[in-house]
Amino acid sequence: MMRSNQQTSPPKTHGVDPTSGAAGVGALEPEAKGQQDLQHAVDLYQKGMEIAHGATTFEDHCRAIESFSLAIAIRPTQARFFLARGNAFRAIGELERAVKDYGSALSLDDRSALYYANRGACYRKLNQTAKALEDLTSAIELDGRKAPHYFIRALVLHDAGFYREAIVDFSKALEDGSTAAATNAAANNAGGSGGATVAPPANGGGIGIRVEYRALQTRANCYRRLGHLSKCIEDLQAAIKLDPRNASAFSALALAHFECGDFERSADGFTRAIELNSGNASYFSYRGLCYYRQGQAAAAKQRQQQNSIATITSGMGAFARQCLADFNKCIQLDGRDPQAYFYRGSVRLALSLDLDQAPSAASTNSMSTDAKPVSLPGAASGGVNDSGEAPVSEIVPAASIVSYLSASEQLEAAFADIEMACTLCPSGIPYQIGMAMITQLKQRHSEARSMFEAIAASGSDNHKSVLVDFHTALCCHALGDHERALELLTDALDVVSDEPIFLEARGLILQELSVHPLAVADFSYALELLEGFEESNATTTQILGLRYLRGESALRLGRFQDAVDDCSAAITGGYTADMAAHNARGMALRGLGSYDLALRDLNVRISIKRFPRMTSIVLCCLQVHRLLCTLGLCGAST
């Protein structure tokens, strides 16, 4: 290095030999060295950018970070160096370090929308909602191309549960993005490795198809969360038009149809999703649940057409094969999914109930229930089955078309599935409740009661707590603890005062305790509520049962005409219940002195052919009542 004769020199040249004869060169050396340093820093920066752009592994990003760090060490006043290193940190998930680098870039240039946007995106991932919103709002204010920033801010609002506000931002992103100037598409992308918050649009303008798709899909979820299902469906259909090969959109659309109660369309949507991604276990699980709901709806329709209570089943006979096939496939793909086991157990439980009810249904209904023509549900969107053929009507057994397992064996299989769900997710309250309910169905009431009480002690939410109280009350009733059962049902009604099933259950216990005035009050209120519901087979069935029960209590209170009216309404509607309604009406008619009409009801009730399992004690009592009616007729004739 040349030495200078100058006695004074700048601080950066304090090591220069003052005896050198090259006067003036030392004054230029700091500038030349600065230019060299800058060029070296730029070279390191460009090298890092090349590595970052081609990075495919963690090590690649680390090499890029090393180059950016060397550039920063030489020139710590270049904001773009910090931006590039921040982007590299962000690429490997080092979000805190990325935030720090974006902050350093902002300290050097606080007018860059890109720096705010990238830091805001990191804050979003770090769940620092307030800071993310602040940065993204600054980006919106600074950038002429606002749509990408509206989009990211909408995601922040969506993640935080501010769905209405998120809808506003998604709408602005879609509106502004559709008219954004093509020249601004990549204006802020020059500074870093993937540094822009969103990619420039493929068509040279707007926000790009990918971002537009995500905006529509996520806005649809906001609408769904707010209960605006029609708008949700509109957005998802628009998203599918943009990308008809994306399985997640079909899945989301299917879920929206499911919440609308359109289970057939929902199943079709999941079928399309499966066609595009057959490795997603949840699609099979949800489609199986759609078939389950379709089975229930088909059963309700069948009962309405037959107008018969005796043939009530779960309706799974025609749909169980599809349900079980889908849940089996889900478990095959993901054996750790508790929901699949739980749903499969629910189907098996339904089959168990069908098999259990089949003999009594056959004995009390003149129609043959051994075999019925049913149309198997189509799996594909065009109404075809899994083999690609149109659904056909075929004769299938009413109680089971799936296997030769007995009702008790199906119940054991259901219990095993729900137990597995509970094992996989011990904290899952629905699975615990399911296990307790299975135990209750197996008549192990003491064990079931303990299970329900343990669930109640865990402090579940109100809705599940009411359900647990109800089933605990049923167990207490079966164990003879009527006082505790009444207390639990009253607690449940304090939370949900307009639930007819709870009122009916409490009325039954009051009836058994001979507190008939209160029983009549519960039955009457339940009837009042049901008559205000939309007419359906389920409500009709419950109304008929309540009319009979109220008639029984009216009979015990000596209100014979009320008893006759209620029991007649139940019988006319198709209520049989081992002919108990005929018996109650016969007793009430006897109380009114209508002995001939009473005899007709008692003769129906006493028929041994229809009820071969009637006990000798019950038969004896009925014969005595019939004799009294006969004597009453004789007395009236004399």
XYZ file of C-alpha atoms in Angstrom:
638
model
C 0.000 0.000 0.000
C 1.293 3.506 -0.853
C 2.219 5.797 2.007
C 1.392 9.519 2.281
C 3.529 12.484 3.461
C 0.498 14.190 4.979
C 0.726 14.687 8.751
C -2.998 14.338 9.283
C -5.204 11.750 7.724
C -8.745 10.390 8.090
C -9.305 7.885 10.909
C -9.702 4.910 8.517
C -6.072 5.546 7.249
C -4.373 5.814 10.602
C -2.072 2.915 9.676
C -0.644 4.730 6.589
C 3.098 5.583 6.654
C 3.410 9.414 6.853
C 6.815 9.294 5.160
C 5.320 8.127 1.884
C 5.750 10.556 -1.005
C 2.448 9.839 -2.775
C 0.584 12.939 -1.662
C -3.242 12.934 -2.226
C -3.575 9.201 -2.831
C -4.499 8.550 0.816
C -7.458 10.904 0.483
C -8.872 8.781 -2.337
C -8.146 5.404 -0.722
C -11.130 5.314 1.699
C -13.499 5.955 -1.177
C -11.863 3.276 -3.286
C -11.933 0.826 -0.406
C -15.574 1.662 0.215
C -16.394 0.905 -3.404
C -14.538 -2.363 -3.135
C -16.424 -3.266 0.040
C -19.756 -2.400 -1.542
C -18.983 -4.484 -4.605
C -17.911 -7.379 -2.402
C -21.133 -7.091 -0.391
C -23.228 -6.966 -3.560
C -21.418 -10.024 -4.900
C -22.168 -11.917 -1.693
C -25.789 -10.763 -1.819
C -26.184 -11.897 -5.433
C -24.563 -15.219 -4.629
C -27.012 -15.668 -1.766
C -29.926 -14.789 -4.044
C -28.825 -17.402 -6.593
C -28.623 -20.027 -3.866
C -31.975 -19.001 -2.369
C -33.805 -19.061 -5.702
C -32.611 -22.602 -6.371
C -32.862 -23.807 -2.776
C -34.547 -27.161 -2.281
C -33.135 -28.220 1.082
C -32.577 -26.785 4.526
C -28.828 -26.718 3.866
C -29.343 -24.632 0.717
C -31.213 -21.969 2.681
C -28.500 -22.003 5.352
C -25.817 -21.349 2.708
C -27.917 -18.461 1.386
C -28.253 -17.061 4.919
C -24.467 -17.291 5.343
C -23.884 -15.237 2.186
C -26.480 -12.638 3.224
C -24.918 -12.412 6.689
C -21.468 -11.729 5.203
C -22.965 -9.047 2.969
C -24.675 -7.455 5.989
C -21.427 -7.561 7.983
C -19.735 -5.572 5.226
C -22.636 -3.220 4.475
C -25.183 -3.107 7.337
C -26.923 -0.104 5.774
C -28.556 -1.984 2.892
C -32.231 -2.729 3.653
C -32.513 -5.244 0.817
C -29.811 -7.412 2.446
C -31.919 -7.712 5.600
C -35.017 -8.394 3.495
C -33.283 -11.226 1.644
C -31.963 -12.823 4.837
C -35.372 -12.420 6.471
C -36.974 -14.242 3.551
C -34.447 -17.070 3.891
C -35.115 -17.363 7.628
C -38.835 -17.392 6.880
C -38.345 -20.201 4.357
C -36.892 -22.497 7.045
C -39.438 -21.501 9.687
C -37.174 -19.245 11.733
C -39.933 -16.667 12.020
C -38.584 -14.744 15.015
C -35.285 -14.137 13.202
C -37.186 -13.193 10.052
C -39.224 -10.653 12.023
C -36.012 -9.163 13.413
C -34.496 -8.808 9.932
C -37.656 -7.246 8.495
C -37.583 -4.835 11.426
C -33.980 -3.922 10.579
C -34.996 -3.318 6.973
C -37.827 -1.057 8.146
C -35.463 0.913 10.368
C -33.510 1.720 7.199
C -36.560 2.254 4.955
C -39.946 2.658 6.630
C -41.760 3.479 3.380
C -41.647 -0.030 1.950
C -45.001 -1.822 1.921
C -43.206 -5.097 1.203
C -41.259 -5.037 4.478
C -44.443 -4.421 6.477
C -46.332 -7.102 4.546
C -43.675 -9.762 5.060
C -43.281 -8.993 8.749
C -47.067 -9.010 9.125
C -47.213 -12.443 7.487
C -44.649 -13.708 10.013
C -46.602 -12.223 12.911
C -49.647 -14.095 11.596
C -47.765 -17.397 11.764
C -46.592 -16.503 15.272
C -50.224 -15.866 16.315
C -49.447 -12.253 17.165
C -52.687 -10.956 15.717
C -52.474 -7.317 16.789
C -48.959 -6.822 15.393
C -49.879 -8.618 12.180
C -52.920 -6.404 11.655
C -50.877 -3.267 12.351
C -48.177 -4.179 9.812
C -50.620 -5.267 7.117
C -52.658 -2.099 7.560
C -49.452 -0.097 7.021
C -48.737 -2.119 3.884
C -52.236 -1.369 2.562
C -51.755 2.355 3.185
C -48.358 2.436 1.435
C -48.947 0.163 -1.548
C -50.935 1.050 -4.644
C -51.476 -2.651 -5.266
C -53.490 -3.349 -2.148
C -55.202 -6.639 -3.007
C -52.438 -9.004 -1.774
C -52.257 -7.187 1.557
C -56.034 -7.241 1.966
C -55.851 -10.975 1.350
C -53.231 -11.626 4.037
C -55.011 -9.341 6.512
C -58.220 -11.247 5.806
C -56.404 -14.487 6.660
C -55.284 -12.962 9.962
C -58.854 -11.933 10.772
C -60.148 -15.370 9.761
C -57.616 -17.151 11.971
C -58.589 -14.915 14.896
C -62.288 -15.666 14.431
C -63.310 -12.224 13.146
C -65.302 -13.686 10.278
C -67.383 -10.644 9.350
C -64.298 -8.432 9.154
C -62.451 -11.122 7.207
C -65.271 -11.258 4.654
C -64.877 -7.505 4.075
C -61.136 -7.853 3.412
C -61.508 -10.941 1.221
C -64.113 -9.063 -0.811
C -61.763 -6.077 -1.209
C -58.931 -8.384 -2.245
C -61.122 -10.020 -4.875
C -62.516 -6.690 -6.071
C -59.212 -4.804 -6.147
C -57.299 -7.780 -7.481
C -59.539 -8.109 -10.479
C -58.755 -4.544 -11.595
C -55.122 -4.228 -10.489
C -52.740 -2.895 -13.099
C -50.530 -5.509 -14.676
C -47.510 -3.237 -14.358
C -47.796 -3.351 -10.570
C -48.004 -7.134 -10.400
C -44.397 -7.704 -9.381
C -43.379 -4.183 -8.303
C -42.411 -5.175 -4.776
C -40.796 -8.513 -5.546
C -37.336 -7.339 -6.565
C -35.888 -7.354 -3.093
C -35.707 -10.923 -1.917
C -35.902 -14.655 -2.279
C -39.630 -15.197 -2.454
C -39.919 -11.915 -0.619
C -43.337 -10.900 -1.885
C -46.230 -11.782 0.310
C -48.036 -13.345 -2.659
C -46.868 -14.451 -6.085
C -47.440 -12.182 -9.063
C -50.521 -13.133 -11.023
C -50.075 -15.593 -13.826
C -52.156 -13.512 -16.195
C -50.165 -10.339 -15.636
C -52.884 -8.608 -13.601
C -55.116 -9.120 -10.592
C -54.094 -11.260 -7.662
C -53.623 -14.456 -9.610
C -55.709 -17.591 -9.797
C -54.082 -19.259 -6.770
C -54.741 -16.338 -4.463
C -58.211 -15.735 -5.884
C -59.008 -19.407 -5.282
C -57.803 -19.232 -1.679
C -59.722 -16.007 -1.098
C -62.962 -17.567 -2.336
C -62.449 -20.775 -0.385
C -61.559 -19.041 2.879
C -64.350 -16.473 2.518
C -66.692 -19.419 2.007
C -65.526 -20.819 5.325
C -66.292 -17.466 6.973
C -69.816 -17.571 5.552
C -70.159 -21.145 6.784
C -69.049 -20.185 10.285
C -71.649 -17.418 10.312
C -74.381 -19.756 9.071
C -74.703 -18.149 5.617
C -74.591 -21.481 3.817
C -76.025 -20.288 0.502
C -73.235 -17.693 0.128
C -70.715 -20.300 1.251
C -71.869 -22.634 -1.516
C -71.705 -19.829 -4.106
C -68.079 -19.039 -3.225
C -67.035 -22.682 -3.286
C -68.662 -23.229 -6.667
C -66.766 -20.188 -7.974
C -63.522 -21.574 -6.518
C -64.116 -24.926 -8.225
C -64.551 -23.151 -11.566
C -61.105 -21.597 -11.064
C -59.485 -24.898 -10.100
C -61.632 -27.959 -10.866
C -58.796 -30.298 -9.869
C -58.586 -29.226 -6.244
C -60.068 -31.863 -3.942
C -60.284 -29.565 -0.916
C -62.857 -27.332 -2.628
C -65.122 -30.285 -3.381
C -64.712 -31.428 0.222
C -65.626 -27.987 1.577
C -68.634 -27.803 -0.757
C -69.726 -31.251 0.398
C -69.519 -30.133 4.033
C -71.696 -27.118 3.251
C -74.316 -29.354 1.612
C -74.091 -31.643 4.654
C -74.875 -28.762 6.990
C -77.822 -27.868 4.732
C -79.131 -31.401 5.201
C -78.617 -32.294 1.530
C -76.799 -35.550 2.245
C -77.061 -36.900 -1.294
C -75.257 -33.887 -2.795
C -72.814 -33.996 0.076
C -71.958 -37.629 -0.675
C -71.522 -36.732 -4.349
C -69.112 -33.935 -3.397
C -66.985 -36.239 -1.264
C -66.978 -38.749 -4.114
C -65.502 -36.072 -6.412
C -62.934 -35.225 -3.741
C -62.009 -38.916 -3.445
C -61.605 -39.173 -7.222
C -59.054 -36.352 -7.040
C -57.343 -37.483 -3.840
C -58.053 -41.059 -2.813
C -55.457 -40.943 -0.065
C -57.358 -38.558 2.209
C -58.975 -40.634 4.945
C -61.343 -37.886 6.098
C -63.153 -37.859 2.737
C -64.149 -41.499 3.208
C -65.154 -40.838 6.803
C -67.454 -37.961 5.886
C -68.958 -39.758 2.899
C -69.747 -42.692 5.159
C -71.511 -40.297 7.501
C -73.525 -38.950 4.539
C -74.714 -42.459 3.744
C -75.618 -42.896 7.401
C -77.826 -39.779 7.299
C -79.352 -40.883 3.993
C -80.242 -44.179 5.612
C -81.996 -42.414 8.452
C -83.921 -40.214 6.015
C -84.924 -43.237 3.923
C -86.197 -45.006 7.025
C -88.277 -41.992 8.033
C -89.810 -41.834 4.556
C -90.574 -45.542 4.596
C -92.256 -45.328 7.989
C -94.329 -42.388 6.813
C -95.522 -44.329 3.779
C -96.357 -47.389 5.856
C -97.814 -45.342 8.712
C -96.678 -48.064 11.077
C -94.791 -47.727 14.329
C -94.092 -51.434 14.555
C -91.527 -51.356 11.740
C -89.416 -48.500 13.066
C -85.726 -49.207 12.467
C -82.625 -47.099 12.033
C -82.888 -47.370 8.251
C -79.286 -48.542 7.929
C -80.266 -51.767 6.173
C -79.940 -50.289 2.672
C -77.009 -47.985 3.411
C -74.927 -49.926 5.913
C -72.744 -51.501 3.224
C -71.661 -48.100 1.888
C -71.158 -46.737 5.402
C -69.019 -49.613 6.570
C -67.011 -49.713 3.325
C -66.107 -46.037 3.676
C -65.296 -46.212 7.387
C -63.208 -49.343 6.790
C -61.279 -47.535 4.045
C -60.776 -44.532 6.301
C -59.367 -46.755 9.043
C -57.154 -48.506 6.489
C -55.704 -45.140 5.444
C -55.500 -43.695 8.943
C -55.762 -46.206 11.749
C -55.285 -43.454 14.310
C -58.433 -41.520 13.430
C -60.849 -41.885 16.366
C -63.781 -40.449 14.419
C -63.759 -43.312 11.908
C -63.970 -45.899 14.673
C -66.689 -43.907 16.386
C -68.800 -43.621 13.222
C -68.310 -47.282 12.326
C -69.381 -48.189 15.829
C -72.474 -46.027 15.378
C -73.404 -47.915 12.195
C -72.929 -51.230 13.938
C -75.046 -49.987 16.805
C -77.811 -49.095 14.340
C -77.584 -52.557 12.791
C -77.790 -54.094 16.244
C -80.964 -52.154 16.984
C -82.447 -53.187 13.621
C -81.733 -56.835 14.280
C -83.108 -56.570 17.794
C -86.356 -54.958 16.627
C -86.886 -57.163 13.574
C -88.658 -60.072 15.375
C -91.134 -57.850 17.237
C -91.803 -55.840 14.092
C -92.631 -59.001 12.185
C -95.023 -60.196 14.896
C -97.008 -56.963 15.149
C -97.243 -55.898 11.517
C -99.341 -57.631 8.920
C -96.916 -56.553 6.197
C -93.992 -58.875 5.571
C -90.752 -57.364 6.822
C -88.537 -60.303 5.947
C -87.613 -58.751 2.626
C -88.248 -55.405 1.003
C -87.200 -53.883 -2.330
C -84.837 -51.012 -1.711
C -82.722 -48.817 -3.962
C -79.097 -48.813 -2.964
C -77.579 -45.323 -2.754
C -75.443 -44.134 -5.640
C -71.932 -43.149 -4.694
C -70.977 -41.062 -7.699
C -72.277 -37.659 -8.663
C -74.432 -39.055 -11.454
C -76.350 -41.346 -9.112
C -74.322 -44.465 -9.912
C -72.869 -46.994 -7.530
C -69.215 -47.768 -6.842
C -68.984 -50.051 -9.872
C -70.169 -47.257 -12.176
C -73.640 -48.714 -12.710
C -76.977 -47.085 -12.067
C -78.643 -47.979 -8.756
C -81.008 -50.905 -9.001
C -83.854 -52.113 -6.862
C -83.137 -55.436 -5.256
C -84.669 -57.532 -2.542
C -82.744 -57.309 0.713
C -83.475 -58.421 4.252
C -85.057 -55.655 6.300
C -82.945 -56.137 9.396
C -79.536 -56.726 7.873
C -77.892 -56.831 4.461
C -74.340 -56.670 5.704
C -73.450 -59.808 7.634
C -74.778 -62.742 9.555
C -73.830 -61.250 12.921
C -76.533 -61.355 15.541
C -77.786 -58.278 17.350
C -75.601 -59.020 20.362
C -72.541 -59.591 18.155
C -73.133 -56.314 16.329
C -73.470 -54.612 19.706
C -70.148 -56.081 20.840
C -68.476 -54.938 17.613
C -69.937 -51.449 18.091
C -68.649 -51.364 21.639
C -65.176 -52.419 20.463
C -65.082 -49.650 17.848
C -66.206 -46.923 20.233
C -63.792 -48.226 22.855
C -60.992 -47.931 20.285
C -62.062 -44.344 19.543
C -61.915 -43.588 23.250
C -58.495 -45.265 23.525
C -57.124 -43.157 20.675
C -58.606 -39.981 22.143
C -59.173 -40.515 25.889
C -60.130 -36.883 26.391
C -62.815 -37.008 23.706
C -66.090 -36.467 25.525
C -68.250 -37.743 22.606
C -66.332 -41.025 22.611
C -66.691 -41.391 26.372
C -70.409 -40.690 26.096
C -70.673 -43.252 23.293
C -69.022 -45.923 25.424
C -71.317 -45.155 28.328
C -74.387 -45.331 26.078
C -73.307 -48.711 24.685
C -72.850 -49.965 28.245
C -76.325 -48.663 29.052
C -77.814 -50.458 26.033
C -76.223 -53.682 27.268
C -78.315 -53.249 30.436
C -75.233 -52.705 32.616
C -76.905 -49.732 34.218
C -74.745 -49.480 37.330
C -71.527 -49.412 35.290
C -73.048 -46.976 32.790
C -74.164 -44.694 35.604
C -70.613 -44.575 36.978
C -69.271 -43.737 33.517
C -71.781 -40.936 32.978
C -71.072 -39.505 36.429
C -67.324 -39.519 35.687
C -67.977 -37.643 32.433
C -70.148 -35.114 34.262
C -67.380 -34.559 36.811
C -64.931 -33.694 34.018
C -66.778 -30.415 33.427
C -67.983 -30.774 29.842
C -69.889 -28.007 28.079
C -73.579 -27.324 28.697
C -74.920 -29.233 25.709
C -73.004 -32.418 26.529
C -73.709 -31.972 30.240
C -77.453 -32.009 29.564
C -77.094 -35.162 27.475
C -75.074 -36.814 30.229
C -77.649 -35.820 32.864
C -80.418 -37.307 30.734
C -78.702 -40.666 30.282
C -77.608 -40.772 33.912
C -81.256 -40.252 34.834
C -82.256 -43.202 32.643
C -79.687 -45.369 34.429
C -80.917 -44.203 37.828
C -84.486 -44.991 36.805
C -83.475 -48.503 35.705
C -81.705 -48.997 39.061
C -84.785 -47.851 40.985
C -83.306 -44.539 42.146
C -86.322 -42.481 41.092
C -85.471 -39.512 43.284
C -82.046 -39.028 41.687
C -83.517 -39.576 38.224
C -86.093 -36.835 38.831
C -83.401 -34.491 40.106
C -81.206 -35.024 37.037
C -84.068 -34.614 34.574
C -85.138 -31.425 36.318
C -81.541 -30.139 36.060
C -81.550 -30.936 32.349
C -84.856 -29.130 31.870
C -83.493 -26.105 33.717
C -80.910 -25.806 30.922
C -83.104 -26.919 28.000
C -86.674 -26.247 29.049
C -88.236 -26.953 25.661
C -86.960 -30.478 24.988
C -89.953 -32.850 24.617
C -87.848 -35.977 25.203
C -86.757 -34.726 28.637
C -90.337 -33.822 29.529
C -91.552 -37.234 28.424
C -88.886 -39.005 30.493
C -89.694 -37.008 33.620
C -93.400 -37.541 33.050
C -92.852 -41.294 32.870
C -91.050 -41.329 36.221
C -93.759 -39.179 37.806
C -96.334 -41.568 36.362
C -94.564 -44.555 37.902
C -94.510 -42.733 41.237
C -98.276 -42.137 40.838
C -97.790 -38.363 40.777
C -100.213 -38.207 37.880
C -101.125 -34.485 37.949
C -97.455 -33.525 37.418
C -97.037 -36.295 34.863
C -100.002 -34.953 32.874
C -98.470 -31.459 33.025
C -95.152 -32.707 31.571
C -96.860 -34.752 28.859
C -99.120 -31.823 27.932
C -96.234 -29.360 27.656
C -94.254 -31.820 25.544
C -97.258 -32.211 23.229
C -97.646 -28.451 22.984
C -94.014 -28.119 21.931
C -94.185 -30.943 19.405
C -97.328 -29.609 17.774
C -95.416 -26.393 17.075
C -92.612 -28.277 15.320
C -92.466 -28.888 11.593
C -94.447 -32.023 10.826
C -92.295 -35.106 10.357
C -92.444 -38.799 11.030
C -90.338 -38.462 14.168
C -92.578 -35.827 15.739
C -95.725 -37.756 14.782
C -94.372 -40.881 16.462
C -93.534 -38.999 19.636
C -96.903 -37.221 19.675
C -98.777 -40.528 19.468
C -96.719 -41.986 22.304
C -97.335 -38.933 24.473
C -101.080 -39.056 23.808
C -101.128 -42.624 25.092
C -99.025 -41.785 28.168
C -101.195 -38.808 29.042
C -104.242 -41.032 28.596
C -102.797 -43.511 31.107
C -102.370 -40.806 33.746
C -105.815 -39.368 32.993
C -107.225 -42.863 33.563
C -105.545 -43.038 36.983
C -107.006 -39.631 37.851
C -110.507 -40.807 36.949
C -110.714 -38.492 33.938
C -112.104 -41.266 31.772
C -113.232 -39.183 28.809
C -109.800 -37.513 28.558
C -108.226 -40.962 28.685
C -110.520 -42.226 25.914
C -109.747 -39.192 23.733
C -105.975 -39.500 24.115
C -105.835 -43.269 23.658
C -108.159 -43.104 20.647
C -105.900 -40.505 19.032
C -102.888 -42.754 19.645
C -104.603 -45.855 18.253
C -105.941 -44.022 15.192
C -102.445 -42.744 14.441
C -101.032 -46.266 14.486
C -99.663 -46.480 18.029
C -99.619 -50.084 19.288
C -96.985 -50.607 22.005
C -98.148 -54.150 22.790
C -101.703 -52.889 22.580
C -101.294 -50.925 25.812
C -103.364 -48.097 24.339
C -106.254 -50.523 23.714
C -106.001 -51.688 27.308
C -106.046 -48.144 28.719
C -108.933 -47.124 26.508
C -110.840 -50.263 27.473
C -110.401 -49.450 31.148
C -111.522 -45.858 30.580
C -114.581 -46.987 28.589
C -115.447 -49.346 31.416
C -115.204 -46.392 33.787
C -117.641 -44.511 31.547
C -119.999 -47.490 31.505
C -119.445 -48.245 27.803
C -118.964 -51.943 28.439
C -119.482 -53.176 24.890
C -116.792 -50.847 23.533
C -114.558 -51.719 26.466
C -114.909 -55.416 25.643
C -113.719 -54.818 22.094
C -110.520 -53.164 23.308
C -109.881 -55.772 25.982
C -110.475 -58.591 23.503
C -107.859 -57.057 21.198
C -105.458 -56.729 24.095
C -105.956 -60.284 25.312
C -105.178 -61.919 21.952
C -102.632 -64.628 22.731
C -101.806 -65.142 19.057
C -100.415 -61.669 18.603
C -98.582 -61.554 21.920
C -97.449 -65.084 22.801
C -95.020 -63.781 25.411
C -97.745 -62.207 27.548
C -97.296 -63.351 31.162
C -99.952 -65.378 32.921
C -100.424 -62.643 35.537
C -101.149 -59.986 32.898
C -103.462 -62.393 31.102
C -105.326 -63.151 34.318
C -105.817 -59.446 35.045
C -107.177 -58.837 31.569
C -109.593 -61.745 31.871
C -110.888 -60.319 35.162
C -111.457 -56.910 33.551
C -113.247 -58.524 30.632
C -115.445 -60.469 33.050
C -116.321 -57.257 34.895
C -117.300 -55.618 31.617
C -119.463 -58.629 30.758
C -121.136 -58.453 34.160
C -121.662 -54.738 33.641
C -123.429 -55.428 30.371
C -125.632 -58.042 32.022
C -126.510 -55.654 34.815
C -127.393 -52.959 32.311
C -129.703 -55.307 30.389
C -131.664 -56.248 33.516
